[in-house]
Short mmCIF file of C-alpha atoms in Angstrom, two decimals:
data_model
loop_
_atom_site.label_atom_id
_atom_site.label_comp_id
_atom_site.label_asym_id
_atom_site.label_seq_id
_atom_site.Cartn_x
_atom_site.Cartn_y
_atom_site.Cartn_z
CA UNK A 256 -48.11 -99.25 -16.83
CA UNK A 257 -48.43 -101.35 -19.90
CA UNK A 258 -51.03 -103.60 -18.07
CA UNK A 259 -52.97 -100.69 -17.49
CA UNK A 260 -53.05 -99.55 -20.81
CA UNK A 261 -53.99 -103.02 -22.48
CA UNK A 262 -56.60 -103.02 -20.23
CA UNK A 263 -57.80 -99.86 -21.13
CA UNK A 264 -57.27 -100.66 -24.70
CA UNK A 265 -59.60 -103.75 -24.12
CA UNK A 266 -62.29 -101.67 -22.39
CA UNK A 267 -62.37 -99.56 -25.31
CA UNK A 268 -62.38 -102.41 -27.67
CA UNK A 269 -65.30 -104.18 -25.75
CA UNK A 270 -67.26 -100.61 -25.99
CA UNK A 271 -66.78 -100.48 -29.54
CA UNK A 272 -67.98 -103.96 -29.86
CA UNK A 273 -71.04 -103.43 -27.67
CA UNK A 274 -72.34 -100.29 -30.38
CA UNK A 275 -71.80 -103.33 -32.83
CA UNK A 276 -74.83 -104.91 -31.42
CA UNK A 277 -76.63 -101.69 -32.52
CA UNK A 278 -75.07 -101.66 -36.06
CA UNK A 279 -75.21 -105.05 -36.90
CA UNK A 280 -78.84 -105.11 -36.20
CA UNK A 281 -79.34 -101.79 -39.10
CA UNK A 282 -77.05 -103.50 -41.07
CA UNK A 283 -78.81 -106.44 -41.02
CA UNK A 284 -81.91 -104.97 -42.87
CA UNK A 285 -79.27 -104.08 -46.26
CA UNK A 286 -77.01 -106.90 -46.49
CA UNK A 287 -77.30 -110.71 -45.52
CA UNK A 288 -74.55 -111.91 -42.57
CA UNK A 289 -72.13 -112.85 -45.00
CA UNK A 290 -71.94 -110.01 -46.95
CA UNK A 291 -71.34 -107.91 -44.13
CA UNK A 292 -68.27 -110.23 -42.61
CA UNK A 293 -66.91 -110.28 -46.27
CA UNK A 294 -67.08 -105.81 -46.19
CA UNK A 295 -65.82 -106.25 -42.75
CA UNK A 296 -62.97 -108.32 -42.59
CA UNK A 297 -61.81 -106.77 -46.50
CA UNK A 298 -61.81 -103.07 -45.11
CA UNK A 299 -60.21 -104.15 -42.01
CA UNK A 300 -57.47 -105.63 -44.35
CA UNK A 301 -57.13 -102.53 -46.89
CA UNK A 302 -57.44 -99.72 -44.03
CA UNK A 303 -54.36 -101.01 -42.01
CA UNK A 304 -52.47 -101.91 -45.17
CA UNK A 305 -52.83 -98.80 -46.27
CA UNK A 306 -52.24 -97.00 -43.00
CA UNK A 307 -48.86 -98.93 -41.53
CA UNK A 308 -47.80 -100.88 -45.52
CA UNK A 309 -44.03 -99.83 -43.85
CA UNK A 310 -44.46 -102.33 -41.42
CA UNK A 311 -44.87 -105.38 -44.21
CA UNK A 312 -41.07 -105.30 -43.98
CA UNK A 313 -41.00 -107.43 -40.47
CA UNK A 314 -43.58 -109.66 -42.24
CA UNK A 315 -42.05 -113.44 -41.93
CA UNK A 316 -43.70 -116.72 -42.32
CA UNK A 317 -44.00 -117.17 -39.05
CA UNK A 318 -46.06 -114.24 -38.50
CA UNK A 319 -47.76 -114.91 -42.18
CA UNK A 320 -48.97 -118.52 -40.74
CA UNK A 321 -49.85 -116.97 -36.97
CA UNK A 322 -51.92 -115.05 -38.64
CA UNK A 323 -53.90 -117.30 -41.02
CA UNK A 324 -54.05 -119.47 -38.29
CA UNK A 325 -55.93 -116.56 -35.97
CA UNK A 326 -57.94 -115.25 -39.30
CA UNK A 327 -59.64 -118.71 -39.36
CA UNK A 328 -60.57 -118.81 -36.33
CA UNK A 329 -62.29 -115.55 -36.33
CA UNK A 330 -64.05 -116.29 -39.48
CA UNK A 331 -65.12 -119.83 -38.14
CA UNK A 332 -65.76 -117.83 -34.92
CA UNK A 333 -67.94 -115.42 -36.88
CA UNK A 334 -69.74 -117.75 -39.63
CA UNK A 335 -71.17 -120.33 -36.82
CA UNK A 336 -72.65 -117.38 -34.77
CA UNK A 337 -74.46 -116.24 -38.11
CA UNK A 338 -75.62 -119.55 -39.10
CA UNK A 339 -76.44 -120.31 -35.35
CA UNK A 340 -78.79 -117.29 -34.98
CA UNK A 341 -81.25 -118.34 -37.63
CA UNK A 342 -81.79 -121.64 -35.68
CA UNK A 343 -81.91 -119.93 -31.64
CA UNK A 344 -82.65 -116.75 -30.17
CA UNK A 345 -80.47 -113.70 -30.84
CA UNK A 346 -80.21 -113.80 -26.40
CA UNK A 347 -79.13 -117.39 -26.19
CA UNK A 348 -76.78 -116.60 -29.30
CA UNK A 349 -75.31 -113.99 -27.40
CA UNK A 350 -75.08 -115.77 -23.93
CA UNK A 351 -73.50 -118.97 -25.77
CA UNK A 352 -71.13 -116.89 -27.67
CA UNK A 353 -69.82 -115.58 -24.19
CA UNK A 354 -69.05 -119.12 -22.65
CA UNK A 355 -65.81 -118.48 -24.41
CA UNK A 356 -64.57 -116.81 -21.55
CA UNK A 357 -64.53 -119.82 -19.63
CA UNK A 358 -63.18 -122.14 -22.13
CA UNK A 359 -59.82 -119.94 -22.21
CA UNK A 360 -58.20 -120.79 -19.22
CA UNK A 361 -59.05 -124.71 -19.99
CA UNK A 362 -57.60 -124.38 -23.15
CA UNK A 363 -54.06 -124.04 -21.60
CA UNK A 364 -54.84 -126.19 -18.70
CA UNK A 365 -55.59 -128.97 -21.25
CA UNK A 366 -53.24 -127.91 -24.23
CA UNK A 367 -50.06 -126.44 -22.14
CA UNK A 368 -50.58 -127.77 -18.86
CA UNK A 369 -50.78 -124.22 -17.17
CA UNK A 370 -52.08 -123.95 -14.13
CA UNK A 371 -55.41 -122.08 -13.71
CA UNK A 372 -55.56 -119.01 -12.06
CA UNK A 373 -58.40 -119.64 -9.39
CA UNK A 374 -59.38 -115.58 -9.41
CA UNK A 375 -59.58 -115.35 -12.94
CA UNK A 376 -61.45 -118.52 -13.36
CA UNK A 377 -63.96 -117.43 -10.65
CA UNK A 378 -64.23 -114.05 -12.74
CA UNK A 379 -64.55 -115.79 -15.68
CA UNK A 380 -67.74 -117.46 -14.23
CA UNK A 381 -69.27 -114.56 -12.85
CA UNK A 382 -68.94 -112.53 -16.12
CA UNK A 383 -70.56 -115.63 -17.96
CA UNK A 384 -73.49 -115.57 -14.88
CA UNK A 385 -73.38 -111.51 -15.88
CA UNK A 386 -74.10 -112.17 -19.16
CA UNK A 387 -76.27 -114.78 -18.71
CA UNK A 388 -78.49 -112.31 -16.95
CA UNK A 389 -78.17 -109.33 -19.18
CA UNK A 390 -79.27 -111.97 -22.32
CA UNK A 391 -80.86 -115.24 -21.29
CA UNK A 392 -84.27 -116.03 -21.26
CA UNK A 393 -85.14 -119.30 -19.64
CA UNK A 394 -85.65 -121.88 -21.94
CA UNK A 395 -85.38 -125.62 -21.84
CA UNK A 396 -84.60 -126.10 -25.21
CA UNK A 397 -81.07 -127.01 -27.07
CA UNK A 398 -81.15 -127.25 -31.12
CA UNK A 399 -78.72 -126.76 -33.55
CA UNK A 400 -78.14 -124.08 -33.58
CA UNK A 401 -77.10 -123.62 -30.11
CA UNK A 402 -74.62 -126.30 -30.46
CA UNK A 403 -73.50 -124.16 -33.32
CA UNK A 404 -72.89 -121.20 -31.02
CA UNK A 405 -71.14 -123.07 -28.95
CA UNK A 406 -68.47 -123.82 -31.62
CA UNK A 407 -68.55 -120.01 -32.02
CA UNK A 408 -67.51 -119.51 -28.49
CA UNK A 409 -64.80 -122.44 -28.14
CA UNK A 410 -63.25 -120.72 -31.44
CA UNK A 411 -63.55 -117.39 -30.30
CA UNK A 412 -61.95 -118.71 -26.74
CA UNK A 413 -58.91 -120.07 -29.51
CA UNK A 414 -58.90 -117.09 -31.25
CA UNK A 415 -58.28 -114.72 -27.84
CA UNK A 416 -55.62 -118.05 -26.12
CA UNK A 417 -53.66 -117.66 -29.63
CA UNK A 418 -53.74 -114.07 -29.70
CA UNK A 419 -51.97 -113.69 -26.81
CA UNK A 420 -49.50 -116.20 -27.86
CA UNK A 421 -48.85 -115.01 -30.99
CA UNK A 422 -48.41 -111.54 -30.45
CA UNK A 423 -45.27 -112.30 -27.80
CA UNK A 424 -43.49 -113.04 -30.69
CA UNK A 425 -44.87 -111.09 -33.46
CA UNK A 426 -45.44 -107.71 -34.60
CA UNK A 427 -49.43 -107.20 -33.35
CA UNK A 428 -49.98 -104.78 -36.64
CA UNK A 429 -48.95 -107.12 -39.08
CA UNK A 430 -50.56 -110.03 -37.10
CA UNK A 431 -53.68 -108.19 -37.17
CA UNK A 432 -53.31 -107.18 -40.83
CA UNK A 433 -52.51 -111.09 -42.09
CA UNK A 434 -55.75 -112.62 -39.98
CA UNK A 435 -57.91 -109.77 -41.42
CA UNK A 436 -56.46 -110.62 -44.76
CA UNK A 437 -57.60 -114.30 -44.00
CA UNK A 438 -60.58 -113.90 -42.61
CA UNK A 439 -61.66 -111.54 -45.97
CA UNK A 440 -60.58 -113.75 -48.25
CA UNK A 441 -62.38 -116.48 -46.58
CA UNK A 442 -65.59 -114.40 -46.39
CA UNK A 443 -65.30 -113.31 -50.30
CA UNK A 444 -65.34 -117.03 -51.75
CA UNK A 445 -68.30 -117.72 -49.42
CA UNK A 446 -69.71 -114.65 -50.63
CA UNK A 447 -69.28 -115.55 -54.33
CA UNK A 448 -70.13 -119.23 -53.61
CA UNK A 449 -73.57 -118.54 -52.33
CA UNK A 450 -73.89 -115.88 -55.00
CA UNK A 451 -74.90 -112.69 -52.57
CA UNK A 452 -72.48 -110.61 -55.04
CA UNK A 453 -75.03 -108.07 -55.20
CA UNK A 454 -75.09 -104.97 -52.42
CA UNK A 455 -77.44 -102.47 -51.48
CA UNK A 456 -76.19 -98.71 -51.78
CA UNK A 457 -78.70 -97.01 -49.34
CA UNK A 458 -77.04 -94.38 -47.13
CA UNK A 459 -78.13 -95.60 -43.95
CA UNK A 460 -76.89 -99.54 -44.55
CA UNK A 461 -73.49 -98.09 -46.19
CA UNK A 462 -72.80 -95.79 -43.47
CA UNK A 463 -73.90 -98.57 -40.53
CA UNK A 464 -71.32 -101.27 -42.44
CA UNK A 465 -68.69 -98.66 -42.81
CA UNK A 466 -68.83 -97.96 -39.03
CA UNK A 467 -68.87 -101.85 -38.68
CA UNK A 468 -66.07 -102.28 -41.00
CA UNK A 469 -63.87 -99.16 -39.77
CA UNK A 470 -64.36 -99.39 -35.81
CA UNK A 471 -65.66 -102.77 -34.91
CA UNK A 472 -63.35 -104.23 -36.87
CA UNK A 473 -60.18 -102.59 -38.10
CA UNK A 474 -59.93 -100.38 -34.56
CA UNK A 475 -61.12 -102.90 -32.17
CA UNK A 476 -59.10 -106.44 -33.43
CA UNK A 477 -55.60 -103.95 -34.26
CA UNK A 478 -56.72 -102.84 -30.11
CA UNK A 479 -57.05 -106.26 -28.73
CA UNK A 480 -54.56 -107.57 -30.41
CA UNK A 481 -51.88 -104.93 -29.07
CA UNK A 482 -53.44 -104.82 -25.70
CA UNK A 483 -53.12 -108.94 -25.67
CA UNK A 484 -49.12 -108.55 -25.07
CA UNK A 485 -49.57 -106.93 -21.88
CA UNK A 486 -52.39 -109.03 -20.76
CA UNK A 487 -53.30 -112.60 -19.78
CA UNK A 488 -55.89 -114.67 -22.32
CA UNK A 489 -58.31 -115.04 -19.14
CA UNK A 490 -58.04 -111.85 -17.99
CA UNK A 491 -58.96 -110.37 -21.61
CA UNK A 492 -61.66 -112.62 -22.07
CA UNK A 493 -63.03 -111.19 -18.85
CA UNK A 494 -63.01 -107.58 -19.98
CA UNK A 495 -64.21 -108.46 -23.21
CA UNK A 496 -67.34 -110.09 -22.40
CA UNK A 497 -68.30 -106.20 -21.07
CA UNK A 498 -69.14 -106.36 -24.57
CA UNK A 499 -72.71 -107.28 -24.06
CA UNK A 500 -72.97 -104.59 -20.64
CA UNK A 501 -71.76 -102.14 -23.87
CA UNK A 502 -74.17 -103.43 -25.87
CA UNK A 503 -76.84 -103.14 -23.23
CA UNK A 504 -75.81 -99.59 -22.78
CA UNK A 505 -76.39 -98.32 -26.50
CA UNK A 506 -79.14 -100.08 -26.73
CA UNK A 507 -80.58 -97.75 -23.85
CA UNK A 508 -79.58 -95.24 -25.29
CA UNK A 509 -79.61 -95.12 -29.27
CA UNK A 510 -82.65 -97.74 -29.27
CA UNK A 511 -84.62 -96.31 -26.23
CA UNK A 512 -84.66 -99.89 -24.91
CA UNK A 513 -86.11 -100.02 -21.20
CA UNK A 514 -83.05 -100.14 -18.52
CA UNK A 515 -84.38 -103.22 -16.06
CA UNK A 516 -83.37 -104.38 -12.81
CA UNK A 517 -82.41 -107.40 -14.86
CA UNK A 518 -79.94 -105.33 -17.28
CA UNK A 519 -78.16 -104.24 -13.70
CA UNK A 520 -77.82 -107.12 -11.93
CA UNK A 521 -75.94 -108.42 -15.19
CA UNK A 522 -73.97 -105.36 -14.93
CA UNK A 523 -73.13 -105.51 -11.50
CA UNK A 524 -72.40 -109.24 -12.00
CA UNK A 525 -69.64 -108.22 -14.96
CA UNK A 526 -67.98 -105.65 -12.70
CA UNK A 527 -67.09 -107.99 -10.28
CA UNK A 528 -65.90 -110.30 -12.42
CA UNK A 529 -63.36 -107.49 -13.58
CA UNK A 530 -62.65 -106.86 -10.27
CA UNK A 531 -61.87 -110.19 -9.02
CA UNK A 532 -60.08 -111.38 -11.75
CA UNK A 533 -57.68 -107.83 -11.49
CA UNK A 534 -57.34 -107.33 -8.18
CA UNK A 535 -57.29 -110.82 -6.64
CA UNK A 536 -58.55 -109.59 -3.34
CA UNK A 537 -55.38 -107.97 -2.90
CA UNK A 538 -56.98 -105.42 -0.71
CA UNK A 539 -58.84 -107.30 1.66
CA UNK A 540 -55.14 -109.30 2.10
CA UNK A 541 -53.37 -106.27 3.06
CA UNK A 542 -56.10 -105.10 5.30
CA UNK A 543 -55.82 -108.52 7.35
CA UNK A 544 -52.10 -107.96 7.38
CA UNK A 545 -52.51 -104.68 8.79
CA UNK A 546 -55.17 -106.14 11.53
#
């Protein structure tokens, strides 16, 4: 039962993200990249203080330095996708960021010697072939900032291994409370340092960044990280990366973007990849033993 329900937590979590794609964009038009991380990461920190401040009392310095250690790698995570798509295609951005869920399972192949799980690893690489579909437009081509994306994806694929670490040992709110704490203060001095301290008011870019900062943020990182104790690193990566089907979705629907035969083969390619990766073929064995 608690599989199921970090599973569901992280399909929620990966919807969530994919109306991001549709927020960002509006936001995008009010506030430069790093003004929105800073709002983001800093209401992300204040909301759950605010909401669960009882639970600072199992705060210890382990779980303080777990969770500077996962707030800089999703600010690092975060920061090299921005800088990376003024130098490539918002597509390729989005396709490179995604490789991350095949550099999970490597990382504890290489790191922890675990073994890798041959069905999750072949899900991994159909959801990357999904997403490759649903974003990717042929092109040659490899600059900087694709190699920059990259970096995004092998610390986002840090960010989700350490996650589930972490949060075996830790209490997930205050985990997710320290690296949002990190990650803000972080975005702030960059902020300050590249002098963007001024903001736009307008309705439409407050309310867009307050939906950013309240459910792509604050909801969806306190949901994976919760849903990460009862759920592999390779396996969430999978589900996750349903982001971009999500993404495809609102964008249908909110942004009257034209559904393709493209857009569905990427979805159909992600769904597979979920099932493979959660199911194992279990059902096809227990027909043969049945035969």
């Amino acid at each position: 039962m608690q599989r199921y329900i970090g599973e569901i937590l992280l399909i929620v979590t990966a919807i969530i993200w994919g109306s991001g794609f549709v927020a960002s964009a509006v936001s995008l038009e009010h506030y430069t990249p790093y003004q929105i991380l800073a709002v983001r990461f800093l209401m992300g920190a204040l909301l759950l203080s605010v909401l669960f401040f009882k639970k600072f009392k199992r705060l210890t310095k382990r779980t303080l330095l777990s969770g500077i250690v996962l707030g800089v790698f999703l600010y690092v995570a975060f920061a090299l996708q921005t800088v990376g798509l003024q130098f490539t295609t918002p597509s390729k951005n989005a396709f490179l960021t995604a490789v991350n869920v095949v550099i999970v399972p490597f990382i504890g192949f290489l790191i922890y010697k675990r073994k890798i799980d041959m069905y999750e690893l072949t899900g991994a690489i159909l959801a990357i072939a999904g997403v490759a579909v649903l974003s990717l437009k042929l092109s040659a081509e490899i600059n900087v900032g694709d190699l920059l994306t990259l970096g995004c994806a092998v610390a986002f694929a840090f960010h989700i291994f350490y996650t589930a670490i972490f949060v075996q040992k830790e209490d997930p709110v205050v985990l997710t409370i320290v690296q949002m704490g990190t990650s803000a203060l972080i975005a702030w001095i960059i902020v300050f340092f590249r002098g963007e301290t001024t903001f736009s008011v307008e309705t439409e870019g407050v309310l867009y960044l307050l939906y950013l900062g309240v459910f792509s943020t604050t909801i969806a990182y306190l949901m994976q990280t919760v849903a990460q104790k009862y759920i592999t690193e390779t396996k969430a990566a999978i589900i996750l990366s349903t982001e971009s089907f999500w993404g495809m979705v609102f964008s249908v629907i909110i942004l009257s973007e034209i559904l393709t035969v493209k857009m569905l083969v990427g979805a159909i390619l992600i769904l597979l990849a979920i099932v493979i990766s959660e199911t194992k073929f279990n059902l096809l064995k227990k027909r043969r033993t049945f035969i």
